[in-house]
Coordinates of C-alpha atoms in Angstrom, one line a residue:
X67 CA -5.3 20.5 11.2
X68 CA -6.1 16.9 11.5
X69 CA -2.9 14.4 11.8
X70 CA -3.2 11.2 9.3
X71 CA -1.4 7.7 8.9
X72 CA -0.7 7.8 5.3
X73 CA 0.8 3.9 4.2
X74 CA 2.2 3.2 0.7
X75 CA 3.7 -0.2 0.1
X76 CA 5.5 -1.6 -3.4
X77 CA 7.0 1.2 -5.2
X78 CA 10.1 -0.3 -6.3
X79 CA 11.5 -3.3 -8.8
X80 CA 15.2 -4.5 -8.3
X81 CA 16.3 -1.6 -10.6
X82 CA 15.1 1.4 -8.7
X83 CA 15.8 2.9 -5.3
X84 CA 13.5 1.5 -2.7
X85 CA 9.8 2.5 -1.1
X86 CA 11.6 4.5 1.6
X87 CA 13.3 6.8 -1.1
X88 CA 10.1 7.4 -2.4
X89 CA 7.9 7.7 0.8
X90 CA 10.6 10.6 2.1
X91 CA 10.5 12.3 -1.2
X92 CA 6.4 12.1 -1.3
X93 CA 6.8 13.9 2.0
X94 CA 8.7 16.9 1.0
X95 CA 6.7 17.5 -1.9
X96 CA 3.8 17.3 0.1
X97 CA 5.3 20.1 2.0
X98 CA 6.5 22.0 -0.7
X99 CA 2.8 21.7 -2.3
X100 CA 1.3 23.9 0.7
X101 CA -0.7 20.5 1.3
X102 CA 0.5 19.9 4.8
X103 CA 2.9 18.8 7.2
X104 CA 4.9 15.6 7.3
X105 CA 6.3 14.2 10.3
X106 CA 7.9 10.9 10.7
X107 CA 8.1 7.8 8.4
X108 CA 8.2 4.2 9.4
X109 CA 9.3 1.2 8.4
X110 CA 7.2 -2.1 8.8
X111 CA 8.3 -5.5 8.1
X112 CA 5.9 -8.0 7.0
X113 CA 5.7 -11.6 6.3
X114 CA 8.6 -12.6 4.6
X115 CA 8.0 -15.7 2.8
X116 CA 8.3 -17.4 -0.6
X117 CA 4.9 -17.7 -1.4
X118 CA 4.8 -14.0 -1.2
X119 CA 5.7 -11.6 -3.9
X120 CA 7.9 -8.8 -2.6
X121 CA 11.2 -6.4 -4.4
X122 CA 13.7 -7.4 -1.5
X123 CA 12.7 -7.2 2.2
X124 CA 8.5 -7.2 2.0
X125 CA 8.6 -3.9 3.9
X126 CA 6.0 -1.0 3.8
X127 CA 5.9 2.7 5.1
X128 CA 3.8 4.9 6.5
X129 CA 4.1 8.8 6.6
X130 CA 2.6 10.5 9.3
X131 CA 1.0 14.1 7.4
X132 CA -0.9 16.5 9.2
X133 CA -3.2 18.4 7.1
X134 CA -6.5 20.7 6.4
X135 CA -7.3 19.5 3.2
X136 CA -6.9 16.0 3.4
X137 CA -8.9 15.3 -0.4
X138 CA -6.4 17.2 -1.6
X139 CA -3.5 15.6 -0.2
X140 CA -5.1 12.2 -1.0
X141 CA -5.4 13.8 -5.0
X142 CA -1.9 14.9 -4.9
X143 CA -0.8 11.6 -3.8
X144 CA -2.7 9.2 -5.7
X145 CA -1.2 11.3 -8.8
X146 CA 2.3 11.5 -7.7
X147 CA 2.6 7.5 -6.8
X148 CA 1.0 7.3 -10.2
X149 CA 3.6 8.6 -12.2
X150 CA 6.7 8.0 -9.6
X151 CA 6.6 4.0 -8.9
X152 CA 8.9 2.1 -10.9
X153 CA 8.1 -0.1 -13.7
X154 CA 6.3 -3.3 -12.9
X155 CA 5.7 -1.9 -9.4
X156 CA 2.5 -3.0 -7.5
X157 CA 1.6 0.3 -5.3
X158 CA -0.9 0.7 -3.1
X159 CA -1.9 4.0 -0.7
X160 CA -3.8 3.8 2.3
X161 CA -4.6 6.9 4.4
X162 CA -6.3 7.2 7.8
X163 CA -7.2 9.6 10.2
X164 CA -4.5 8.9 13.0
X165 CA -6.9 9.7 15.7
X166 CA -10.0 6.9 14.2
X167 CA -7.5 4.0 13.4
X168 CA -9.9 1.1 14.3
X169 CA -8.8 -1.9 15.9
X170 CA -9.5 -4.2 13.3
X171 CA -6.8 -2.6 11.3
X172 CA -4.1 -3.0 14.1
X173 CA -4.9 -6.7 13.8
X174 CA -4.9 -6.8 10.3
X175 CA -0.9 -5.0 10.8
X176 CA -0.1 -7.9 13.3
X177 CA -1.5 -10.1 10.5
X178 CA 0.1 -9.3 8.0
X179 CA 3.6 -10.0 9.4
X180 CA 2.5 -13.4 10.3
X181 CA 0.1 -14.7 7.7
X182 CA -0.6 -14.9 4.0
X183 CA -3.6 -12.7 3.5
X184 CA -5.2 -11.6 0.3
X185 CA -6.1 -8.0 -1.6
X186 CA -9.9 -9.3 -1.5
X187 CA -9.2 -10.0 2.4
X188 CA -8.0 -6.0 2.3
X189 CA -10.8 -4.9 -0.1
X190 CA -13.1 -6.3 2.7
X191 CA -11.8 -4.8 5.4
X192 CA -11.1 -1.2 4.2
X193 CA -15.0 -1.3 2.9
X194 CA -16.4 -2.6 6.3
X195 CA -14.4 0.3 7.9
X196 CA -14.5 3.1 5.5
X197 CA -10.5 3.7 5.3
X198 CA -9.2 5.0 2.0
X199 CA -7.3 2.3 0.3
X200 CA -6.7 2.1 -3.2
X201 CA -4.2 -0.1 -5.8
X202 CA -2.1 2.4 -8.5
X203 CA -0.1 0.5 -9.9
X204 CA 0.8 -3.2 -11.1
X205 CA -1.5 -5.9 -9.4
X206 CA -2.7 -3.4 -7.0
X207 CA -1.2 -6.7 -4.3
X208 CA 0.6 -3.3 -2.5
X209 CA -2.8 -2.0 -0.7
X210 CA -2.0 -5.2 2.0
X211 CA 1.2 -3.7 3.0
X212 CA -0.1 0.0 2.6
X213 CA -3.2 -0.9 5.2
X214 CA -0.7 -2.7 7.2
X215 CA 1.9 -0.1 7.2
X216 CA -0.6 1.8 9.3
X217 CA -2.3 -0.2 11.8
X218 CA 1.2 -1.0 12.6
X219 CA 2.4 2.2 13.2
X220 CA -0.9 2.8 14.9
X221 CA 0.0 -0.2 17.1
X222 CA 3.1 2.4 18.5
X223 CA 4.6 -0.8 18.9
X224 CA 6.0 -1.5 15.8
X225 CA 8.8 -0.4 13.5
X226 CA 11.5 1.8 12.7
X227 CA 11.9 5.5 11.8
X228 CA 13.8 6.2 8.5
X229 CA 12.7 9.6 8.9
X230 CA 11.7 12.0 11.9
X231 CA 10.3 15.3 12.1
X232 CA 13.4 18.0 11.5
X233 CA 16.8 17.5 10.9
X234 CA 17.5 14.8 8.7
X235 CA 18.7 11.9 10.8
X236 CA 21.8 10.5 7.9
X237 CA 23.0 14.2 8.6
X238 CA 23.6 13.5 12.4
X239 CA 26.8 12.6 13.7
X240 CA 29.4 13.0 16.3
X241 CA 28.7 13.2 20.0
X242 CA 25.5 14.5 21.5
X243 CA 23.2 14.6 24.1
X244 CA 19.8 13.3 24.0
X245 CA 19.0 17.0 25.2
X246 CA 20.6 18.7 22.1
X247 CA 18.9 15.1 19.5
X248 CA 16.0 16.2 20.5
X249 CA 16.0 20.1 19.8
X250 CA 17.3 18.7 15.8
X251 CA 14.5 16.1 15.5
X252 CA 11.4 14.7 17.4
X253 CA 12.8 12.1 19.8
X254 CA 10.9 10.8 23.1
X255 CA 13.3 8.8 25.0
X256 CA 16.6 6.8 24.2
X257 CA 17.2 3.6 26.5
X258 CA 20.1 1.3 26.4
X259 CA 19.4 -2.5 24.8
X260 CA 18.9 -3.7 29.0
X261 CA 15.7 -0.9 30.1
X262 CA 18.3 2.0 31.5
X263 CA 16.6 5.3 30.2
X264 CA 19.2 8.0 29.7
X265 CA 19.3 11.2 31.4
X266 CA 18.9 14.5 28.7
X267 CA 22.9 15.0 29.2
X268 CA 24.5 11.7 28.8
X269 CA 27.0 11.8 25.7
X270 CA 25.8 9.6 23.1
X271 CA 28.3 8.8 19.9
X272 CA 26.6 8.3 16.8
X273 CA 29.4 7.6 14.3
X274 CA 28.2 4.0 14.0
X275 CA 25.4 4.7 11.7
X276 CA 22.4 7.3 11.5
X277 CA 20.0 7.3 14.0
X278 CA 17.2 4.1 13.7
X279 CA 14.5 5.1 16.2
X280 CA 12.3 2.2 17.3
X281 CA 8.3 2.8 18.1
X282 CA 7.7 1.4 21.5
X283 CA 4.8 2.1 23.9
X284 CA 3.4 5.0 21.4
X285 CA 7.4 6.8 22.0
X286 CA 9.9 7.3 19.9
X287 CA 12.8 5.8 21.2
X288 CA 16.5 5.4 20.4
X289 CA 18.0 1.9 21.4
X290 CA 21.6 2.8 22.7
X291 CA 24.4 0.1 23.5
X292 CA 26.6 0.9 26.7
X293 CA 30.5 0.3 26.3
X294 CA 32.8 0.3 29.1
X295 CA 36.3 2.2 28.0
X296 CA 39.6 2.7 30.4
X297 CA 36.8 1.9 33.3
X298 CA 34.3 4.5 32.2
X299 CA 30.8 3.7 30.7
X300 CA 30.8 5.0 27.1
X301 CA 27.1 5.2 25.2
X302 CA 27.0 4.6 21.2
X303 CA 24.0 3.6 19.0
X304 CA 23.0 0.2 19.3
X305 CA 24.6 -2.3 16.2
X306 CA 21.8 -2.0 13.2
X307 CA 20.9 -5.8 13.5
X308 CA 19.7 -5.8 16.9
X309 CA 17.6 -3.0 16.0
X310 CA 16.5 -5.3 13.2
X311 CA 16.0 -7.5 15.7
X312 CA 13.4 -5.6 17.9
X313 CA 11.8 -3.9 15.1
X314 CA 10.8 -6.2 13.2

C-alpha cells in the first residue's frame, strides 16, 4: 500500500462542530469503507489575520491514509466532504503521495502561515506539480489551507496531533509510562519543554488534558512539563498554551 497526505481545510461555519470533528470522522469511514488505513491527523495553523476569511482559528488538517486504491479513496472523499461540510462552508481536499511531496509545496505550507496568498496562486501551483487539489464547497478559498495542510505536515516540523494511530488519545488518562503510551498509540519520543528526552519508564500524569503530540524533526513527540513535589521530580503533560505556543 502506498501512504498519502490527505489535507482538507474549511468544513465548518460558527454553528457546526469544527474541521477536526470532521477530518477524524472522514477517517473512520474511510476505514470502515475497506478503502484504507488512517493514521494520524494534524492540526496546522495558518495566517491569522483580518483580511483573511476563516470560521475561528484559520486552521487546516491533514489525515495521513495509507491505501491501494487511492482513486477510490479520492471518489469516496470528494463525495463524503460534499455532502458532510456545513452550510456556507468553503472546503477544499488536497491529497498527495507522502513519499513525492515536492518542495515547493513545503514552501507554499511555510507560506501560507505568513502571507496572504490566493486560490489562483494554489490553482498554479497544484497544476505545475500535478498534486490533486480541488474546491467542494462555497468559494472553493479552502484548497489554500488543504495544500497547506500538507506540505506542513510534510515539513515534520509543523503542528499538532488531534489524532494518532490507535487508541483514541481523549480516552487516555492517569499515570503511564511512555513505554505502555506507545503500545496504545503511535508515539516517537516525549521530551520535557527544556530538551530532556524521557526514558520508556518514567511515570508521566496525564490528567491535565489529552495528549497534544507536537511534529518535530519528522517524530512524533509529546512535550512534557517537569514538577518538583516533596523534593521529587514529578512529570505531567505540558500546559495546552505552550503547546500552542510551539506548534503553531
Amino acid at each position: 500500500m502506498v501512504k498519502y497526505l490527505v489535507g482538507i481545510d474549511d468544513t465548518d461555519n460558527h454553528e457546526s462542530r469544527g474541521t477536526g470533528y470532521l477530518v477524524r470522522t472522514l477517517g473512520q469511514r474511510i476505514m470502515d469503507e475497506g478503502l484504507g488505513i488512517t493514521g494520524g491527523i494534524s492540526r496546522h495553523q495558518l495566517l491569522f489575520d483580518p483580511r483573511v476569511p476563516y470560521t475561528s482559528h484559520n486552521s487546516s488538517a491533514c489525515l495521513e491514509v495509507e491505501t491501494n486504491q487511492p482513486e477510490g479513496l479520492w471518489s469516496y472523499m470528494v463525495d463524503y466532504l460534499t455532502l458532510s461540510c456545513a452550510p456556507g462552508s468553503d472546503c477544499g481536499l488536497c491529497m498527495v503521495d507522502a513519499s513525492m511531496v515536492p518542495d515547493s509545496l513545503i514552501s507554499w505550507g511555510y507560506r501560507a502561515k505568513t502571507d496572504l496568498v490566493s486560490q489562483t496562486m494554489a490553482l498554479e501551483l497544484a497544476k505545475s506539480e500535478k498534486i490533486k487539489l480541488i474546491g467542494l464547497t462555497g468559494t472553493h478559498d479552502g484548497i489554500i489551507g488543504a495544500m497547506a495542510a500538507v506540505g506542513l505536515r510534510a515539513s515534520g516540523n509543523d503542528g499538532r496531533f488531534v489524532l494518532l494511530k490507535g487508541t483514541e488519545i481523549r480516552t487516555i488518562s492517569g499515570i503511564k509510562t511512555l513505554s505502555e503510551l506507545q503500545c496504545l498509540v503511535h508515539l516517537d519520543s516525549a521530551i520535557t519543554a527544556e530538551g530532556e528526552i524521557l526514558n520508556q519508564n518514567t511515570p508521566i500524569n496525564l490528567d491535565q488534558g489529552w495528549l497534544r503530540p507536537i511534529h518535530k524533526d519528522g517524530k512524533i513527540m509529546l512535550i512534557i512539563s517537569k514538577t518538583n513535589y516533596d523534593g521529587q521530580e514529578r512529570f505531567q503533560l505540558a500546559d495546552k498554551e505552550y503547546i500552542k505556543s510551539i506548534s503553531n
